[in-house]
Amino acid sequence: MIKAVMMMNTQGKPRLAKFYDFLTVEKQQELIRGVFAVVLCSRPENVSNFLEIDSLFGPDARLVYKHYATLYFVLVFDGSENELCCA
């Protein structure tokens, strides 16, 4: 199941954020900041774009991202989805 779709710029400002589970606005903002700070800011260019992100979205959560120009396209899903189809 897809949990979230996000698009954010290189400064971490969300351009689009859609969560498919009910979350409060504060929790959504916390997750967006967490994805940007923990995952996207500290990753070198030559590593995989597939991550397990259990600490932010719960057990069996995975994240796929793509950096294009000044935007990050991020998809968060659980283990029932195929990582390659989400990429």
CSV table of N, CA and C in Angstrom, one decimal:
chain,number,residue,atom,x,y,z
A,1,MET,N,0.8,-1.2,0.0
A,1,MET,CA,0.0,0.0,0.0
A,1,MET,C,0.9,1.2,0.0
A,2,ILE,N,0.5,2.2,-0.8
A,2,ILE,CA,1.3,3.5,-0.8
A,2,ILE,C,0.9,4.3,0.4
A,3,LYS,N,1.8,4.8,1.1
A,3,LYS,CA,1.6,5.6,2.3
A,3,LYS,C,1.6,7.1,2.0
A,4,ALA,N,2.6,7.5,1.2
A,4,ALA,CA,2.7,8.9,0.9
A,4,ALA,C,3.4,9.2,-0.4
A,5,VAL,N,3.1,10.3,-1.0
A,5,VAL,CA,3.8,10.8,-2.2
A,5,VAL,C,4.2,12.2,-1.9
A,6,MET,N,5.4,12.5,-2.1
A,6,MET,CA,5.9,13.9,-1.8
A,6,MET,C,6.8,14.4,-2.9
A,7,MET,N,6.7,15.7,-3.1
A,7,MET,CA,7.6,16.4,-4.0
A,7,MET,C,8.2,17.6,-3.2
A,8,MET,N,9.5,17.7,-3.1
A,8,MET,CA,10.0,18.8,-2.3
A,8,MET,C,11.3,19.3,-3.0
A,9,ASN,N,11.6,20.6,-2.8
A,9,ASN,CA,12.7,21.2,-3.4
A,9,ASN,C,14.0,20.9,-2.6
A,10,THR,N,15.1,21.3,-3.0
A,10,THR,CA,16.4,21.0,-2.4
A,10,THR,C,16.6,21.6,-1.0
A,11,GLN,N,15.7,22.6,-0.7
A,11,GLN,CA,15.8,23.2,0.7
A,11,GLN,C,14.8,22.5,1.6
A,12,GLY,N,14.0,21.6,1.1
A,12,GLY,CA,13.1,20.8,2.0
A,12,GLY,C,11.7,21.4,2.0
A,13,LYS,N,11.4,22.4,1.2
A,13,LYS,CA,10.1,23.0,1.2
A,13,LYS,C,9.2,22.0,0.3
A,14,PRO,N,8.1,21.5,0.9
A,14,PRO,CA,7.2,20.6,0.1
A,14,PRO,C,6.5,21.4,-1.0
A,15,ARG,N,6.5,20.8,-2.1
A,15,ARG,CA,5.8,21.4,-3.3
A,15,ARG,C,4.5,20.6,-3.5
A,16,LEU,N,4.5,19.3,-3.1
A,16,LEU,CA,3.3,18.5,-3.1
A,16,LEU,C,3.5,17.4,-2.0
A,17,ALA,N,2.4,17.2,-1.2
A,17,ALA,CA,2.5,16.1,-0.2
A,17,ALA,C,1.1,15.5,-0.1
A,18,LYS,N,1.0,14.2,-0.4
A,18,LYS,CA,-0.2,13.5,-0.3
A,18,LYS,C,0.0,12.3,0.6
A,19,PHE,N,-0.7,12.2,1.7
A,19,PHE,CA,-0.7,11.1,2.6
A,19,PHE,C,-1.9,10.3,2.5
A,20,TYR,N,-1.8,8.9,2.4
A,20,TYR,CA,-2.9,8.1,2.2
A,20,TYR,C,-3.4,7.4,3.5
A,21,ASP,N,-2.8,7.8,4.6
A,21,ASP,CA,-3.3,7.4,5.9
A,21,ASP,C,-3.7,8.7,6.6
A,22,PHE,N,-4.7,8.7,7.5
A,22,PHE,CA,-5.1,10.0,8.1
A,22,PHE,C,-4.0,10.3,9.1
A,23,LEU,N,-3.5,11.5,9.0
A,23,LEU,CA,-2.5,12.1,9.9
A,23,LEU,C,-2.8,13.6,10.1
A,24,THR,N,-2.5,14.0,11.3
A,24,THR,CA,-2.7,15.4,11.6
A,24,THR,C,-1.7,16.3,10.8
A,25,VAL,N,-2.0,17.5,10.6
A,25,VAL,CA,-1.1,18.4,9.9
A,25,VAL,C,0.3,18.5,10.5
A,26,GLU,N,0.3,18.5,11.9
A,26,GLU,CA,1.6,18.5,12.6
A,26,GLU,C,2.4,17.2,12.3
A,27,LYS,N,1.7,16.1,12.3
A,27,LYS,CA,2.4,14.8,12.0
A,27,LYS,C,2.9,14.8,10.6
A,28,GLN,N,2.1,15.3,9.7
A,28,GLN,CA,2.6,15.4,8.3
A,28,GLN,C,3.8,16.2,8.1
A,29,GLN,N,3.8,17.4,8.8
A,29,GLN,CA,5.0,18.3,8.7
A,29,GLN,C,6.2,17.6,9.3
A,30,GLU,N,6.0,16.9,10.4
A,30,GLU,CA,7.1,16.2,11.1
A,30,GLU,C,7.7,15.1,10.2
A,31,LEU,N,6.8,14.4,9.5
A,31,LEU,CA,7.3,13.4,8.6
A,31,LEU,C,8.0,13.9,7.4
A,32,ILE,N,7.5,15.1,6.8
A,32,ILE,CA,8.2,15.7,5.7
A,32,ILE,C,9.6,16.2,6.1
A,33,ARG,N,9.7,16.8,7.3
A,33,ARG,CA,11.0,17.3,7.8
A,33,ARG,C,11.9,16.1,8.1
A,34,GLY,N,11.4,15.0,8.6
A,34,GLY,CA,12.2,13.8,8.9
A,34,GLY,C,12.7,13.2,7.6
A,35,VAL,N,11.9,13.1,6.6
A,35,VAL,CA,12.3,12.5,5.3
A,35,VAL,C,13.4,13.3,4.7
A,36,PHE,N,13.3,14.6,4.7
A,36,PHE,CA,14.3,15.5,4.2
A,36,PHE,C,15.5,15.5,5.0
A,37,ALA,N,15.4,15.7,6.3
A,37,ALA,CA,16.6,15.8,7.1
A,37,ALA,C,17.4,14.5,7.3
A,38,VAL,N,16.7,13.4,7.6
A,38,VAL,CA,17.4,12.2,7.8
A,38,VAL,C,17.9,11.5,6.6
A,39,VAL,N,17.0,11.5,5.6
A,39,VAL,CA,17.3,10.7,4.4
A,39,VAL,C,17.9,11.5,3.2
A,40,LEU,N,17.3,12.6,2.8
A,40,LEU,CA,17.7,13.2,1.6
A,40,LEU,C,18.9,14.1,1.7
A,41,CYS,N,19.0,14.8,2.8
A,41,CYS,CA,20.1,15.7,3.0
A,41,CYS,C,21.5,15.0,3.2
A,42,SER,N,21.5,13.9,3.8
A,42,SER,CA,22.7,13.2,4.2
A,42,SER,C,23.1,12.1,3.2
A,43,ARG,N,22.5,12.0,2.1
A,43,ARG,CA,22.8,10.8,1.2
A,43,ARG,C,23.7,11.3,0.1
A,44,PRO,N,24.8,10.6,-0.2
A,44,PRO,CA,25.6,11.0,-1.3
A,44,PRO,C,24.9,10.6,-2.6
A,45,GLU,N,25.4,11.1,-3.7
A,45,GLU,CA,24.8,10.9,-5.0
A,45,GLU,C,25.0,9.5,-5.5
A,46,ASN,N,26.0,8.8,-5.1
A,46,ASN,CA,26.3,7.5,-5.7
A,46,ASN,C,25.7,6.3,-4.9
A,47,VAL,N,24.7,6.5,-4.1
A,47,VAL,CA,24.1,5.4,-3.4
A,47,VAL,C,22.7,5.1,-3.9
A,48,SER,N,22.1,4.0,-3.4
A,48,SER,CA,20.8,3.5,-3.9
A,48,SER,C,19.7,4.5,-3.5
A,49,ASN,N,18.7,4.6,-4.3
A,49,ASN,CA,17.5,5.4,-4.0
A,49,ASN,C,16.4,4.7,-3.3
A,50,PHE,N,16.7,3.4,-2.9
A,50,PHE,CA,15.7,2.6,-2.2
A,50,PHE,C,16.1,2.5,-0.8
A,51,LEU,N,15.2,2.9,0.2
A,51,LEU,CA,15.6,2.9,1.6
A,51,LEU,C,14.5,2.2,2.4
A,52,GLU,N,14.9,1.6,3.5
A,52,GLU,CA,13.9,1.2,4.5
A,52,GLU,C,13.8,2.3,5.5
A,53,ILE,N,12.6,2.7,5.8
A,53,ILE,CA,12.5,3.9,6.7
A,53,ILE,C,11.5,3.6,7.8
A,54,ASP,N,11.8,2.6,8.5
A,54,ASP,CA,10.9,2.1,9.6
A,54,ASP,C,10.8,3.1,10.7
A,55,SER,N,11.8,3.9,11.0
A,55,SER,CA,11.8,4.8,12.1
A,55,SER,C,10.8,6.0,11.9
A,56,LEU,N,10.4,6.3,10.7
A,56,LEU,CA,9.5,7.4,10.5
A,56,LEU,C,8.1,7.0,10.2
A,57,PHE,N,7.9,5.9,9.4
A,57,PHE,CA,6.6,5.5,8.9
A,57,PHE,C,6.1,4.2,9.5
A,58,GLY,N,6.9,3.6,10.4
A,58,GLY,CA,6.4,2.3,11.0
A,58,GLY,C,7.1,1.1,10.4
A,59,PRO,N,6.7,-0.1,10.9
A,59,PRO,CA,7.4,-1.3,10.4
A,59,PRO,C,7.1,-1.6,8.9
A,60,ASP,N,8.1,-2.1,8.3
A,60,ASP,CA,8.0,-2.5,6.9
A,60,ASP,C,7.8,-1.4,5.9
A,61,ALA,N,8.2,-0.2,6.3
A,61,ALA,CA,8.0,1.0,5.4
A,61,ALA,C,9.3,1.2,4.5
A,62,ARG,N,9.0,1.5,3.3
A,62,ARG,CA,10.1,1.7,2.3
A,62,ARG,C,9.9,3.0,1.6
A,63,LEU,N,11.1,3.5,1.2
A,63,LEU,CA,11.0,4.8,0.5
A,63,LEU,C,11.9,4.7,-0.8
A,64,VAL,N,11.3,5.3,-1.8
A,64,VAL,CA,12.1,5.4,-3.1
A,64,VAL,C,12.0,6.9,-3.5
A,65,TYR,N,13.2,7.4,-3.9
A,65,TYR,CA,13.2,8.8,-4.3
A,65,TYR,C,14.0,9.0,-5.5
A,66,LYS,N,13.8,10.1,-6.2
A,66,LYS,CA,14.5,10.5,-7.4
A,66,LYS,C,14.8,12.0,-7.3
A,67,HIS,N,16.0,12.3,-7.5
A,67,HIS,CA,16.4,13.7,-7.6
A,67,HIS,C,16.5,14.2,-9.0
A,68,TYR,N,15.7,15.2,-9.4
A,68,TYR,CA,15.7,15.7,-10.7
A,68,TYR,C,15.7,17.2,-10.6
A,69,ALA,N,16.8,17.8,-11.2
A,69,ALA,CA,17.0,19.3,-11.2
A,69,ALA,C,17.0,19.7,-9.7
A,70,THR,N,16.0,20.6,-9.3
A,70,THR,CA,16.0,21.1,-7.9
A,70,THR,C,14.9,20.4,-7.1
A,71,LEU,N,14.3,19.3,-7.6
A,71,LEU,CA,13.2,18.6,-6.9
A,71,LEU,C,13.6,17.2,-6.5
A,72,TYR,N,13.0,16.8,-5.4
A,72,TYR,CA,13.0,15.4,-5.0
A,72,TYR,C,11.6,14.8,-5.1
A,73,PHE,N,11.5,13.7,-5.8
A,73,PHE,CA,10.2,13.0,-5.9
A,73,PHE,C,10.3,11.8,-5.0
A,74,VAL,N,9.4,11.7,-4.0
A,74,VAL,CA,9.5,10.7,-2.9
A,74,VAL,C,8.2,9.9,-2.9
A,75,LEU,N,8.4,8.6,-2.8
A,75,LEU,CA,7.2,7.7,-2.7
A,75,LEU,C,7.5,6.8,-1.5
A,76,VAL,N,6.6,6.7,-0.5
A,76,VAL,CA,6.7,5.9,0.7
A,76,VAL,C,5.6,4.8,0.6
A,77,PHE,N,6.0,3.6,0.8
A,77,PHE,CA,5.1,2.4,0.7
A,77,PHE,C,5.5,1.3,1.6
A,78,ASP,N,4.6,0.3,1.8
A,78,ASP,CA,4.9,-0.8,2.6
A,78,ASP,C,5.5,-2.0,1.8
A,79,GLY,N,5.7,-3.1,2.4
A,79,GLY,CA,6.3,-4.2,1.8
A,79,GLY,C,5.5,-4.9,0.7
A,80,SER,N,4.2,-4.6,0.7
A,80,SER,CA,3.4,-5.3,-0.3
A,80,SER,C,3.6,-4.8,-1.7
A,81,GLU,N,4.2,-3.6,-1.9
A,81,GLU,CA,4.4,-3.0,-3.2
A,81,GLU,C,5.8,-3.4,-3.7
A,82,ASN,N,5.9,-3.4,-5.0
A,82,ASN,CA,7.1,-3.7,-5.7
A,82,ASN,C,8.0,-2.5,-5.8
A,83,GLU,N,9.2,-2.5,-5.3
A,83,GLU,CA,10.0,-1.3,-5.3
A,83,GLU,C,10.3,-0.8,-6.7
A,84,LEU,N,10.5,-1.7,-7.6
A,84,LEU,CA,10.9,-1.3,-9.0
A,84,LEU,C,9.7,-0.6,-9.7
A,85,CYS,N,8.5,-1.1,-9.4
A,85,CYS,CA,7.3,-0.4,-10.0
A,85,CYS,C,7.1,1.0,-9.5
A,86,CYS,N,7.5,1.2,-8.2
A,86,CYS,CA,7.3,2.5,-7.6
A,86,CYS,C,8.4,3.5,-8.0
A,87,ALA,N,9.5,3.0,-8.6
A,87,ALA,CA,10.6,3.9,-8.9
A,87,ALA,C,10.4,4.8,-10.0
